[in-house]
Coordinates of C-alpha atoms in Angstrom, one line a residue:
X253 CA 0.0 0.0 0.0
X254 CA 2.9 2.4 0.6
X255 CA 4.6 1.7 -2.6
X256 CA 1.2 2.4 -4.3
X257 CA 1.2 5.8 -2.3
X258 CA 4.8 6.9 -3.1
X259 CA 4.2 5.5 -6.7
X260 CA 0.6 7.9 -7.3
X261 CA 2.2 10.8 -5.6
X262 CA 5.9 10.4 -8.3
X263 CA 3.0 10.1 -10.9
X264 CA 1.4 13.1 -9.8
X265 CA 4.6 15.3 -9.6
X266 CA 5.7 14.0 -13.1
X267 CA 2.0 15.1 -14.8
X268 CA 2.6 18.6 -13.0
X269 CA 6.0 18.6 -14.1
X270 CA 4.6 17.8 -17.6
X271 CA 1.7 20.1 -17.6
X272 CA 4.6 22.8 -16.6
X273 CA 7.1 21.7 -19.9
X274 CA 3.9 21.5 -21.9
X275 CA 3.1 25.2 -21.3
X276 CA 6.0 26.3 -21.7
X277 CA 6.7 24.4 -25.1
X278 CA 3.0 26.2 -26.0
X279 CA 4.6 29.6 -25.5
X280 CA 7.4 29.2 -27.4
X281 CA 5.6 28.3 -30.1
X282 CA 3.5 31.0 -30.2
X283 CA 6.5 33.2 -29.7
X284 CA 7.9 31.0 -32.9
X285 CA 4.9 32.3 -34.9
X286 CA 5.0 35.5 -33.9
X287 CA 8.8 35.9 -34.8
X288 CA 8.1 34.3 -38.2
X289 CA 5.1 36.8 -39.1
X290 CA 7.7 39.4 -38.2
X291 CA 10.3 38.2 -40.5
X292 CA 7.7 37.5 -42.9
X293 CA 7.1 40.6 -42.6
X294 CA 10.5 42.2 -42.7
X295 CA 11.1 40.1 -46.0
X296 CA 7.9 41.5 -47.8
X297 CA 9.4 45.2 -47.0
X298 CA 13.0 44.1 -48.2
X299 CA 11.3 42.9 -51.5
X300 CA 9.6 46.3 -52.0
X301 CA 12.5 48.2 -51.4
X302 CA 14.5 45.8 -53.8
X303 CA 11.8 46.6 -56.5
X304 CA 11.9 50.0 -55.4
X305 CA 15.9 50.1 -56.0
X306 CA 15.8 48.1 -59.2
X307 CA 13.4 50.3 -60.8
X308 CA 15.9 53.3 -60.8
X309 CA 19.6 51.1 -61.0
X310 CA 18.6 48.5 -63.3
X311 CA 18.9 50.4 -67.3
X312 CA 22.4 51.4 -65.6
X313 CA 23.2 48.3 -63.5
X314 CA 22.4 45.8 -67.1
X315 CA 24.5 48.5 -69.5
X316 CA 27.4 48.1 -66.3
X317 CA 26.8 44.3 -66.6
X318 CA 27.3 44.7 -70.5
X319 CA 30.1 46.4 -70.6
X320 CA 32.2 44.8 -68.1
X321 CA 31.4 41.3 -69.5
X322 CA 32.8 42.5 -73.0
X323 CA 36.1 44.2 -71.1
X324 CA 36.7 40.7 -69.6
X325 CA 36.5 39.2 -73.2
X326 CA 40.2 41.0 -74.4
X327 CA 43.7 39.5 -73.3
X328 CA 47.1 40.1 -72.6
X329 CA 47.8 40.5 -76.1
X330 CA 45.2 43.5 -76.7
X331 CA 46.4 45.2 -73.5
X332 CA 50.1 45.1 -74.3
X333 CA 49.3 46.3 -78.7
X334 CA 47.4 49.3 -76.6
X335 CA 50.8 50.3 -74.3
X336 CA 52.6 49.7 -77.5
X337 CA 51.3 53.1 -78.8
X338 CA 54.0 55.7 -78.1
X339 CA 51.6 58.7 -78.9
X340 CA 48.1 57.6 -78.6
X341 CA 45.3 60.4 -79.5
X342 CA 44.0 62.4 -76.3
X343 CA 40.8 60.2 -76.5
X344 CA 43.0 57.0 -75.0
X345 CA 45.6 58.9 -73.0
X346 CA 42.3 59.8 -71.0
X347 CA 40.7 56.8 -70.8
X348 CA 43.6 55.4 -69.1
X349 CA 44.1 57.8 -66.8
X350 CA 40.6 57.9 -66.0
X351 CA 40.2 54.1 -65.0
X352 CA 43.9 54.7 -62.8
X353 CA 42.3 57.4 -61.2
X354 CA 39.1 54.6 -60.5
X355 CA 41.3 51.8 -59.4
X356 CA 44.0 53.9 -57.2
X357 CA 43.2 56.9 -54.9
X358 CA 46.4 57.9 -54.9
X359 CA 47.2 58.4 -58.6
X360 CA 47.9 61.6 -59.7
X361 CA 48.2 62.5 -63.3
X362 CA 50.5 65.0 -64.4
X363 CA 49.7 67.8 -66.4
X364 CA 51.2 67.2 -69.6
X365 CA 49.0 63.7 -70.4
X366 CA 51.8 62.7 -72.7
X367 CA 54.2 61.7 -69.5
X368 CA 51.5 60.4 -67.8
X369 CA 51.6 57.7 -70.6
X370 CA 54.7 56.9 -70.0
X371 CA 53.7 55.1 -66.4
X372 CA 50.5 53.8 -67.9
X373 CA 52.0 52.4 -70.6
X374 CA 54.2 49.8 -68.0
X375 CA 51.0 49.6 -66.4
X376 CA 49.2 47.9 -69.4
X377 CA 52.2 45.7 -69.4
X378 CA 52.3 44.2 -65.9
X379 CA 48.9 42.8 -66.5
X380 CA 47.5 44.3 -63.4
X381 CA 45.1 46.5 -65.2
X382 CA 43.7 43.6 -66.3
X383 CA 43.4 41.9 -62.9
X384 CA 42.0 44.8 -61.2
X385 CA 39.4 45.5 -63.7
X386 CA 37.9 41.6 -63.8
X387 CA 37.5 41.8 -59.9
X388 CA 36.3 45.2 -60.1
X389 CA 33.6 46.2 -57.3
X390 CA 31.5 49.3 -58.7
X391 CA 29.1 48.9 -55.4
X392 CA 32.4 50.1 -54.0
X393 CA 32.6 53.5 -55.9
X394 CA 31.1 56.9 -54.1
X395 CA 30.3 60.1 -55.1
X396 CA 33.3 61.2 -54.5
X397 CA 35.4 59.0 -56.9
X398 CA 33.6 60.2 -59.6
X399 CA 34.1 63.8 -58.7
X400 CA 37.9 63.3 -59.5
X401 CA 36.6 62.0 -63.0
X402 CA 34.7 65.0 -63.6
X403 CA 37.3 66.6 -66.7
X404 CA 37.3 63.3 -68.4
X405 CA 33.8 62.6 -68.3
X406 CA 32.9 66.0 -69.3
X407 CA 35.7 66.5 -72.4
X408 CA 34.4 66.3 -75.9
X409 CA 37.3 63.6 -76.4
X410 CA 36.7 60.9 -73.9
X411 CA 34.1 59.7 -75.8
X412 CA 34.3 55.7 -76.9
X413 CA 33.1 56.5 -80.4
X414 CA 36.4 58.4 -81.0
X415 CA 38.2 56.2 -79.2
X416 CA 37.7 53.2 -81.3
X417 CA 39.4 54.7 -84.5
X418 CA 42.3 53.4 -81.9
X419 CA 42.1 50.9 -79.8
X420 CA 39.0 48.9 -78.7
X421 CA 40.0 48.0 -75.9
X422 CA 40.5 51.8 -74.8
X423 CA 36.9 52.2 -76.3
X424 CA 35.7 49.5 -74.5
X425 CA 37.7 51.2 -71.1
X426 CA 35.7 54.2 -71.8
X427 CA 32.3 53.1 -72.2
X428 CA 33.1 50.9 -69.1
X429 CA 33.5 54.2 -67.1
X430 CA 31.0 55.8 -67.8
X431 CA 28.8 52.8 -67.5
X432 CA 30.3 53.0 -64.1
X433 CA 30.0 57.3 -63.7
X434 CA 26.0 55.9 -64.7
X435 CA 25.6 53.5 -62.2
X436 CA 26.6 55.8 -58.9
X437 CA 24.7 58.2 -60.1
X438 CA 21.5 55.9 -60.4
X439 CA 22.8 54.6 -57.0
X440 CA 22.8 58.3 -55.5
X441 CA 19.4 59.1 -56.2
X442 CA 17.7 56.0 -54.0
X443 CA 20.4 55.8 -51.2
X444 CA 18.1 56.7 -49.2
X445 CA 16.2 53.2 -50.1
X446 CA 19.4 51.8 -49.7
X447 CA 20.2 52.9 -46.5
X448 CA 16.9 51.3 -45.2
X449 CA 17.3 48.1 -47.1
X450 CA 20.7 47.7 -45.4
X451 CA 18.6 48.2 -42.0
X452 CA 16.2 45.8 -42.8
X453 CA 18.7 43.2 -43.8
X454 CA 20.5 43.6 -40.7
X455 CA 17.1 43.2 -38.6
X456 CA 15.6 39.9 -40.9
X457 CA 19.1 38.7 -39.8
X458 CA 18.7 39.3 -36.4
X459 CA 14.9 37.5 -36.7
X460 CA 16.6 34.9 -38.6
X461 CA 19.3 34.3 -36.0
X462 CA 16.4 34.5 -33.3
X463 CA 14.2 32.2 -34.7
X464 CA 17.2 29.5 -35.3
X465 CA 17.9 29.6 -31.6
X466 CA 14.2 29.4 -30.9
X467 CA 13.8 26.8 -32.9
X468 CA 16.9 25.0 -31.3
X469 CA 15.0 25.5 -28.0
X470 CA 11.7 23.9 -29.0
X471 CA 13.2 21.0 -30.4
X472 CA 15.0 20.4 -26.9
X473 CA 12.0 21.3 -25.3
X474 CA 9.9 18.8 -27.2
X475 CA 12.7 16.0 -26.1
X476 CA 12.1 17.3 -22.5
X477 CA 8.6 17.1 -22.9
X478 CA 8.7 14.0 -24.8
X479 CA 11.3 12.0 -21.7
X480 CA 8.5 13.3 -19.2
X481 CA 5.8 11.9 -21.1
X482 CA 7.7 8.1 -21.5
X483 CA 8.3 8.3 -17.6
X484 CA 4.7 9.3 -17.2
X485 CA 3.4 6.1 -18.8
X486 CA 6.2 3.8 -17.0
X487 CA 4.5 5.4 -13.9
X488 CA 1.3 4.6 -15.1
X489 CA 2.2 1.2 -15.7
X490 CA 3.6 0.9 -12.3
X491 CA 0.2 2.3 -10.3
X492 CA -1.2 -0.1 -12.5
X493 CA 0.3 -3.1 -11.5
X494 CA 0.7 -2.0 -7.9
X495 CA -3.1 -1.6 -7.5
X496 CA -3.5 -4.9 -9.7
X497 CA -1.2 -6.5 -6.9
X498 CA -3.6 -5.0 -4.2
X499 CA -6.5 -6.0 -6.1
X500 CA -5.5 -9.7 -6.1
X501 CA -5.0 -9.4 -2.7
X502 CA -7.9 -8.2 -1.3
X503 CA -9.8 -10.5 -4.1
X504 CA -7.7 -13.5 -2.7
X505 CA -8.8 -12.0 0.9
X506 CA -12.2 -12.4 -0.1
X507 CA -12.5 -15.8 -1.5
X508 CA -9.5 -16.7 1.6
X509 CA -12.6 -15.8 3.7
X510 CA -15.0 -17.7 2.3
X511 CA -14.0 -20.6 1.8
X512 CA -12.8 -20.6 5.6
X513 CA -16.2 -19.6 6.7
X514 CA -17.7 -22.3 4.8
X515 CA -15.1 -25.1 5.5
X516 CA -16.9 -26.7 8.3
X517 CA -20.3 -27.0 6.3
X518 CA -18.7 -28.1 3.2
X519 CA -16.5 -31.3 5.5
X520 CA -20.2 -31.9 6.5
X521 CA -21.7 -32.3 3.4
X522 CA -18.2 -34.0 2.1
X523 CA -18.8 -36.5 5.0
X524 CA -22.5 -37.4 3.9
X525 CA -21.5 -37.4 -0.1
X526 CA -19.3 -40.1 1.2
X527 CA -21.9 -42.2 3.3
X528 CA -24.3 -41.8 0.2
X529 CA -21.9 -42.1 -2.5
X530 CA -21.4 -46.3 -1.4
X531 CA -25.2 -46.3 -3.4
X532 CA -24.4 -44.6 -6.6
X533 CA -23.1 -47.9 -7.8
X534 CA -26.0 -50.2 -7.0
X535 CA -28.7 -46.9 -8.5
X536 CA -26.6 -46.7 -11.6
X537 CA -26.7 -50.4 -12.3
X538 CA -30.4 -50.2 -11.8
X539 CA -31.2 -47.5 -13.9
X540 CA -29.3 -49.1 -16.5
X541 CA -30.2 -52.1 -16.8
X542 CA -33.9 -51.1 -16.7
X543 CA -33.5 -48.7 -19.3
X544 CA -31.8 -51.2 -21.7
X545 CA -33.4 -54.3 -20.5
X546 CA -37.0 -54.4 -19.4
X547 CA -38.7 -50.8 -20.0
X548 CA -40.2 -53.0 -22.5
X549 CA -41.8 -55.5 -20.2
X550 CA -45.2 -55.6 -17.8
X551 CA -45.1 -54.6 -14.7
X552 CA -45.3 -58.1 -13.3
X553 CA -41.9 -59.2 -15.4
X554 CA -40.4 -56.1 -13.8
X555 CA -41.3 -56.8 -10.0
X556 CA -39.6 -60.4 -10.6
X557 CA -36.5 -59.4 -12.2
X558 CA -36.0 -56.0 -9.7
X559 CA -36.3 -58.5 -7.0
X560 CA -33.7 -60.6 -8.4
X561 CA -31.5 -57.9 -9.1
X562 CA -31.5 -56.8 -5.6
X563 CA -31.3 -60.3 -4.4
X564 CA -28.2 -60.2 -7.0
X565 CA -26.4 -57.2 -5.7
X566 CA -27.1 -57.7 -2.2
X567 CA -25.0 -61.0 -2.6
X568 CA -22.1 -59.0 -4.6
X569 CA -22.2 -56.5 -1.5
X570 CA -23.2 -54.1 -3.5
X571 CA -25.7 -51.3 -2.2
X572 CA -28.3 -49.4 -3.2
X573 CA -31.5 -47.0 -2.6
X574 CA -34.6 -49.3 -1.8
X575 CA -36.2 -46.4 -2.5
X576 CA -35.2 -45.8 -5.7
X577 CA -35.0 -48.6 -7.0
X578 CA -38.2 -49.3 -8.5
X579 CA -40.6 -49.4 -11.5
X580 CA -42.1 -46.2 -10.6
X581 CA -39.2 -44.0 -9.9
X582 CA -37.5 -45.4 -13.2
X583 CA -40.2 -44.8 -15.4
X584 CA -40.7 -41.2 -14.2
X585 CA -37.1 -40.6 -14.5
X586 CA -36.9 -42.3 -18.2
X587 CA -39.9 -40.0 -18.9
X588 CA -38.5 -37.2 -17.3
X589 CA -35.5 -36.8 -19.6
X590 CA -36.4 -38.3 -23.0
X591 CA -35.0 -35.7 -25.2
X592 CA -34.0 -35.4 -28.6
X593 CA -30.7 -36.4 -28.2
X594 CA -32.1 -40.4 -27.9
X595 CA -35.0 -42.3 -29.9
X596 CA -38.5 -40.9 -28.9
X597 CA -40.2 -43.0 -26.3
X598 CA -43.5 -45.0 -27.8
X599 CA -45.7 -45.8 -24.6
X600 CA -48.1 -48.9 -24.5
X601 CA -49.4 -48.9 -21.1
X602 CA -53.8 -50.4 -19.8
X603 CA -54.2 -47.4 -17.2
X604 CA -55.7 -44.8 -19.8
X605 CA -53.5 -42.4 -17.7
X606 CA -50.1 -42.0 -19.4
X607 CA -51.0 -38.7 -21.1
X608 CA -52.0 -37.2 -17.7
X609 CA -48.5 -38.5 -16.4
X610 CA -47.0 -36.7 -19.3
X611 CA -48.5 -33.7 -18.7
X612 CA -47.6 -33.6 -15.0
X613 CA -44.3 -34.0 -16.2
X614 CA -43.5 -31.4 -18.8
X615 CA -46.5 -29.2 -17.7
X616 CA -46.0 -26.7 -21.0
X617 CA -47.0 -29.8 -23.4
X618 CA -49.3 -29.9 -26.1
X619 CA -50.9 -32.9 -27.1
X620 CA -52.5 -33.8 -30.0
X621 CA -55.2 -37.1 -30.6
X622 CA -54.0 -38.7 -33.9
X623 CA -57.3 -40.7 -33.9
X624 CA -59.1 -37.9 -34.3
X625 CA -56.8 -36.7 -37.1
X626 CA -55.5 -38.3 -39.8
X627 CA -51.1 -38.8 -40.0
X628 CA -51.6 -36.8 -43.3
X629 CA -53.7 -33.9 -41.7
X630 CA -52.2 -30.5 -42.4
X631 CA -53.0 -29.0 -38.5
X632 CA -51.2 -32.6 -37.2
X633 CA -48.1 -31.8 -39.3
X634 CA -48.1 -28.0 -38.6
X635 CA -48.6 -28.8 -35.0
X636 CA -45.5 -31.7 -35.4
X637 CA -43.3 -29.1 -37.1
X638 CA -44.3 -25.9 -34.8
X639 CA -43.0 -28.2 -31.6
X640 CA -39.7 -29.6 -32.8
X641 CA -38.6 -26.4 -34.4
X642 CA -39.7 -24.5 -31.6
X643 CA -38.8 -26.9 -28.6
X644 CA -42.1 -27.8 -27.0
X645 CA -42.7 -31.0 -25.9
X646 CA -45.4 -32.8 -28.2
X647 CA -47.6 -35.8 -26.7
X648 CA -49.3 -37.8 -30.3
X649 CA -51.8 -40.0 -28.2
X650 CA -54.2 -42.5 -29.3
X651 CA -52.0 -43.6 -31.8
X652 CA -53.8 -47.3 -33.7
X653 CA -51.7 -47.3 -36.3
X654 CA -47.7 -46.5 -37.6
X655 CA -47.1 -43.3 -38.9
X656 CA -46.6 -43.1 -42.9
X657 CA -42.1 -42.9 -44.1
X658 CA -42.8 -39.3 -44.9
X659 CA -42.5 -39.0 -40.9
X660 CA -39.6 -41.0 -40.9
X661 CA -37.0 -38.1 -41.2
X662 CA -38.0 -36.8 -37.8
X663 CA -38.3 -40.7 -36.3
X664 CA -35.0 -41.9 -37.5
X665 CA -31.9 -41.2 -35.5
X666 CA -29.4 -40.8 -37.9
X667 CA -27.3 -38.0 -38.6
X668 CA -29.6 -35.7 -40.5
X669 CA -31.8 -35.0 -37.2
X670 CA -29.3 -34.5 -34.9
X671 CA -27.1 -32.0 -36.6
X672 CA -28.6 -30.8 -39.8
X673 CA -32.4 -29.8 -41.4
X674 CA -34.8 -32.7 -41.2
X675 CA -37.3 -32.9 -44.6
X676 CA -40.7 -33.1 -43.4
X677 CA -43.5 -33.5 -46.3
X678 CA -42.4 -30.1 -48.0
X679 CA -40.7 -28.6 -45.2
X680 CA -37.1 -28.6 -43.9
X681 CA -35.9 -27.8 -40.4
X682 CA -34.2 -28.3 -37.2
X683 CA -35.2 -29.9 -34.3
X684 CA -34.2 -27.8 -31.1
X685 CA -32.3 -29.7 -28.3
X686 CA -35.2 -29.5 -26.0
X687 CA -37.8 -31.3 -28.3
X688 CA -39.6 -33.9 -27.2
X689 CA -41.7 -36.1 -28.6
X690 CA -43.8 -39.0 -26.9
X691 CA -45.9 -41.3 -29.2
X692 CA -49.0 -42.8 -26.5
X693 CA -50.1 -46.1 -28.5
X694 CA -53.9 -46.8 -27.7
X695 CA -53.5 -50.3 -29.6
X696 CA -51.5 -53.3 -28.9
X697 CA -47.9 -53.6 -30.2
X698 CA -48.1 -55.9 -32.9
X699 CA -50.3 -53.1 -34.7
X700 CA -47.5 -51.1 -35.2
X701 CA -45.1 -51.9 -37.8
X702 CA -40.8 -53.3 -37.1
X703 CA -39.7 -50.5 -38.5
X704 CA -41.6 -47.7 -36.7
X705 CA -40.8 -49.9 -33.5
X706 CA -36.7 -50.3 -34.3
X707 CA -36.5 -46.1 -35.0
X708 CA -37.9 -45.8 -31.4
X709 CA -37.8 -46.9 -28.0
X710 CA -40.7 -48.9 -26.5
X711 CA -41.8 -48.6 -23.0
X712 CA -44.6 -50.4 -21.2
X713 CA -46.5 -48.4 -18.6
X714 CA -48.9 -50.5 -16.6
X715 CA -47.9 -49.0 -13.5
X716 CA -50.5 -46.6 -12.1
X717 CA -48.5 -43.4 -11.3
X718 CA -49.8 -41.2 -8.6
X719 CA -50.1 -37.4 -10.2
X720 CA -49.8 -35.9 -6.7
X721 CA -46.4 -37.4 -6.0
X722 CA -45.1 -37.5 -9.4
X723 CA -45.4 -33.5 -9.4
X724 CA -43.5 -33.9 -5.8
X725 CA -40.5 -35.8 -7.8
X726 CA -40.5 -34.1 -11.0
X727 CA -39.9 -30.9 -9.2
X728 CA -37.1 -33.0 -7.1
X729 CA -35.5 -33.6 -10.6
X730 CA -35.6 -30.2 -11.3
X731 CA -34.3 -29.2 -8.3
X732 CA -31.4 -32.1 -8.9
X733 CA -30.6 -30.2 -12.2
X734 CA -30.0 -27.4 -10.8
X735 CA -27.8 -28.9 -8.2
X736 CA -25.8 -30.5 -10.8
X737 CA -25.0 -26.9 -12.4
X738 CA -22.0 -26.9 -10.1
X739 CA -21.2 -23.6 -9.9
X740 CA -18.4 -23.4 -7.5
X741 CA -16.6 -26.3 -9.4
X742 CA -17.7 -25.0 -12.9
X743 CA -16.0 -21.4 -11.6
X744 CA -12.9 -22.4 -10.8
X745 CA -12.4 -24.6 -13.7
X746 CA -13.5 -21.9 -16.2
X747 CA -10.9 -19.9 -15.3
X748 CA -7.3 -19.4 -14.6
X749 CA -6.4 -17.5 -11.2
X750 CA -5.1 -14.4 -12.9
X751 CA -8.5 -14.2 -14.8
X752 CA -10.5 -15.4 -11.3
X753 CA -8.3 -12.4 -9.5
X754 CA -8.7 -10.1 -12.3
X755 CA -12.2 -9.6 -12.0
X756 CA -14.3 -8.8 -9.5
X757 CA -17.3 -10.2 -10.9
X758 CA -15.9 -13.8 -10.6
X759 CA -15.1 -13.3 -7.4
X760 CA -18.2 -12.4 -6.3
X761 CA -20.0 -15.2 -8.6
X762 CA -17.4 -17.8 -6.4
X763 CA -18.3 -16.1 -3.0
X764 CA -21.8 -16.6 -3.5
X765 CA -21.4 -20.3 -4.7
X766 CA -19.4 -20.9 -2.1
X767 CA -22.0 -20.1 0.1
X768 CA -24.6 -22.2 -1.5
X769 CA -23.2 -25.3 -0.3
X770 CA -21.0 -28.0 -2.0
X771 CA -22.6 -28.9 -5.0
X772 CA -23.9 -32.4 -5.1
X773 CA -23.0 -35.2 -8.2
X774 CA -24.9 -38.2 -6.4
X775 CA -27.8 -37.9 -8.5
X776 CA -25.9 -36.9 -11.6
X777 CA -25.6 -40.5 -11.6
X778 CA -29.1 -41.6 -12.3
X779 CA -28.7 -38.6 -15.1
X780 CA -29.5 -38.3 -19.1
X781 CA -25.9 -39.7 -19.3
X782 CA -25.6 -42.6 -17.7
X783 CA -22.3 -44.4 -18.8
X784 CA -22.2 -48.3 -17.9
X785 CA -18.9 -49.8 -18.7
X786 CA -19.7 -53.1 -17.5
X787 CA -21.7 -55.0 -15.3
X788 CA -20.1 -58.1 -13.7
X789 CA -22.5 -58.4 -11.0
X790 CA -24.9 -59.6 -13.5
X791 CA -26.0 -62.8 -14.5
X792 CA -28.3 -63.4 -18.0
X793 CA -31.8 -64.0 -17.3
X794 CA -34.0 -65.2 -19.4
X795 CA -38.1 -64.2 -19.1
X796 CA -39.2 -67.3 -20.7
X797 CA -42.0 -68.8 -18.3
X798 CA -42.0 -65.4 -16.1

C-alpha cells in the first residue's frame, strides 16, 4: 500500500512537471509564430525596397553588366598592342588615366597627359590593369570618386566613339566608365532606399538568428517534454500493477474468507456425499439395466426381475436406494428426460393415464389425438413441425396405427436430425435440443409396424402413477438439475487464477457459490448420461415362463 502511495504521488509530480514543460513548449511556439510573421514581414518590405531600388539602377546596372562582361573578353595580347602606342590620340591617353584614377586613390596625373603615358603604358604591361578590372567592385565606388573623374567625363574627347578609331579596348575602357559614372549616379538618387534596405537586412538577420535559436529551444524542449511523457506512462504502468497487486489481494482476501467460513459445512456435506456415494453404484446399475433391458416388459416381469436384481447385488455386497430402486421412480425418471438427443419413447401402457403423467411432467406440453386426425392432416403436421422447431414438448396420443415414411425423417436417429435440417412432407428444419416427442399407442404392439418400433424406443407403462407425487419428484429432478449446475466447481475450472483475481465479478459469482453449499454429483448419476462400462455383477436371465 505504501509503494502504491509513493508511486501515485511520483505520478502526480511528473504530470505537474509535464503540464509545466507543456506550457512552456506552447509559448514558445506561439512566440515561434509571432517571430516568423515578423520576419515574414520584414522580408515582404526588403522585397519592396529591392523593387523600389531596381526600378531606378537596373537600365544602368544591365549596360554596367554589359560592358564589363565584353572588357573581360580581351587578353594580354590587346592590352600590351594598346601600351605599345608611343603617342596615342588624347581620347586614350584619358581613358587610361581615368580608369587609374578609378582603381588607385592615390594616382595623380601629371599635367602634360603625354608623361602620364609613359607610367600607364608599363601599367598595361604588368597585367595588373587587367586583374583589377575583372575583380572590379563598382558597389564600391562613391560620389566622390567620380568627382575626380569630372574633366574626363565631361571632355568632348573621352568619348568611346572616338576612341575606337584606336584601340578597342581603350573604347571599351571608356564606355566601361561611364557605365560606371552611370551607375553611382542611379545609385545616388535612391540611397536613401538603400540605406533602409541595409537596415532591414540587418534586422531579418537578427529575426533569422532568433528564430534559429528558438527553434533549437523547442526542439529540446519537445525532447524534455517528450522524456517526461515516457516516464509518465512507465509510472502509469507501475500504479497499474501496484493496485492490480492490491486487487488480487484483497480479491484473494475475499475468496481466503469464504472458503474458511464455509469449511466446516462443506466437510459436513463431504462426510454425507461419502456415506451416500457407497449407493451410486448399485442406483446406476439399476437405472441401467432397466432402461436397456425391461422398460419394455409388464409390470409383473419387472417386480420379478427387480427383486432378483436386488437379491443379485445384495449378494455381490453391493448397495443401493430401496427407494429408488423401483418401476415407478425409473419410469418417471426415463420419462423425465427423454429428449431429442435419444429415440423418442413409444408408450403402451392399460391405465388410460399416461398422457395425464405426461402432462404432469412437462407441464408446458401440447398434445395432440392422432385418432381424431389423420397422419396426413395439415394442422397434425403444422402442429409436429411448430414443436420440434420451436422446442415444445409434443404428446401424439391415441396412436392405432404407424405413422406413414414421410415422418420417418424426424423418427430416424441418424445423422440428418441430430445435426442438420430434417425434410418433413415439404418442409425442412431443425429440431431444437429441448424437443420432445412421446408417441402414447392406444392399440397393442403388434399393430404397429418393425420398422416404426426399431426407430424408437418402446416402453410399457402398466404402473399406475400417482399425479400428486409424481409432481412432488418431477420438481425434485428439477431441483437435482440445478444442483448439478455446479457452480463453485464449474468457476474455478472456467478460469485461470489471474483471470479469477482479475475480475471482481468472478469473485463475487465464487463467493456466492461458495456459500450455497457444495454442490452435489450423487444424483448426476441416475442422469441423461448414464455411462455403464460393465456389469459383472450380473447374470443373464431369461423371461421365458416369467
Amino acid at each position: 500500500m505504501l509503494q502504491l502511495d509513493n508511486t501515485k504521488m511520483n505520478l502526480l509530480a511528473l504530470k505537474s512537471e509535464y503540464s509545466f514543460k507543456v506550457s512552456s513548449l506552447e509559448r514558445m511556439r506561439k512566440d515561434l509564430h509571432a517571430k516568423e510573421r515578423d520576419l515574414e514581414k520584414i522580408r515582404r518590405k526588403r522585397d519592396e525596397l529591392q523593387q523600389k531600388i531596381n526600378a531606378v539602377v537596373s537600365k544602368s546596372r544591365n549596360e554596367y553588366n554589359t560592358a564589363s562582361e565584353k572588357l573581360r573578353s580581351y587578353t594580354a595580347a590587346d592590352y600590351r598592342k594598346l601600351a605599345s602606342l608611343k603617342k596615342p590620340m588624347i581620347g586614350v591617353r584619358f581613358t587610361i588615366e581615368a580608369v587609374r584614377c578609378l582603381v588607385d586613390p592615390m594616382f595623380r596625373p601629371q599635367r602634360n597627359s603625354l608623361d602620364t603615358w609613359t607610367t600607364s603604358q608599363e601599367l598595361l604591361r604588368s597585367l595588373f590593369l587587367q586583374s583589377v578590372l575583372a575583380t572590379f567592385d563598382v558597389d564600391s565606388v562613391d560620389e566622390i570618386a567620380i568627382q575626380r573623374l569630372k574633366r574626363y567625363l565631361e571632355s568632348r574627347e573621352f568619348k568611346s566613339t572616338k576612341v575606337e578609331v584606336e584601340s578597342d579596348l581603350a573604347a571599351s575602357i571608356c564606355y566601361w566608365i561611364t557605365c560606371v559614372a552611370d551607375l553611382v549616379a542611379a545609385n545616388s538618387i535612391v540611397r536613401k532606399e538603400y540605406e533602409e534596405l541595409k537596415q532591414v537586412i540587418m534586422e531579418m538577420q537578427t529575426l533569422e538568428e532568433e528564430l534559429a535559436t528558438l527553434n533549437d529551444s523547442i526542439v529540446s524542449k519537445s525532447s524534455e517534454v517528450t522524456r517526461t511523457d515516457e516516464e509518465i506512462s512507465r509510472s502509469e504502468q507501475e500504479v497499474a500493477a501496484n493496485r492490480r497487486t492490491l486487487d488480487h489481494i484483497q480479491r484473494g482476501a475475499q475468496i481466503l474468507r469464504v472458503t474458511a467460513a464455509n469449511q466446516m459445512k462443506w466437510q459436513e456435506e463431504l462426510d454425507a456425499l461419502s456415506r451416500v456415494s457407497d449407493y451410486v453404484l448399485g442406483d446406476s446399475i439399476f437405472m441401467a439395466a432397466f432402461s436397456v433391458l425391461i422398460c419394455d416388459r409388464s409390470t409383473r416381469i419387472r417386480r420379478i426381475v427387480l427383486s432378483l436384481w436386488k437379491q443379485e447385488l445384495t449378494r455381490e455386497r453391493i448397495m443401493f436406494t430401496e427407494t429408488i430402486c423401483t418401476s415407478e421412480f425409473f419410469v418417471t425418471r426415463l420419462l423425465k428426460n427423454a429428449d431429442a438427443t435419444g429415440r423418442w419413447p413409444v408408450l403402451f401402457g392399460n391405465t388410460g393415464s399416461l398422457v395425464d403423467t405426461l402432462r404432469v411432467l412437462h407441464p408446458a406440453s401440447v398434445s395432440v389425438d392422432v385418432h381424431a386426425n389423420s397422419w396426413q392432416s395439415k394442422e397434425l403436421i403444422e402442429q409436429t413441425e411448430r414443436a420440434l422447431r420451436t422446442g415444445t414438448t409434443l404428446i401424439l396420443h391415441s396412436i392405432r396405427s404407424s405413422p406413414p415414411v414421410e415422418w420417418y425423417p424426424i423418427i430416424s436417429m441418424d445423422i440428418e436430425r441430430e445435426f442438420g435440417a430434417v425434410h418433413f412432407y415439404d418442409r425442412s428444419f431443425s429440431i431444437s435440443p429441448d424437443a420432445r416427442l412421446f408417441f402414447v399407442a392406444s392399440t397393442p404392439r403388434t399393430t404397429f409396424s418393425a420398422q416404426f418400433i426399431h426407430m424408437t424406443s418402446t416402453f410399457v407403462i402398466d404402473e399406475v402413477l400417482d399425479n400428486q407425487r409424481l409432481l412432488q419428484e418431477a420438481v425434485q429432478l428439477t431441483d437435482h438439475q440445478r444442483t448439478e449446475n455446479m457452480r463453485l466447481l464449474n468457476l474455478l475450472s472456467e478460469h485461470r487464477a489471474g483471470e479469477i483475481l482479475d475480475c471482481q465479478e468472478i469473485v463475487e459469482q465464487i463467493s456466492a457459490a461458495a456459500t450455497s453449499g457444495f454442490p452435489s454429483i450423487i444424483h448426476s448419476a441416475l442422469g441423461n448420461d448414464v455411462i455403464v462400462i460393465g456389469m459383472p455383477c450380473f447374470r443373464t436371465w431369461t423371461f421365458h415362463g416369467i
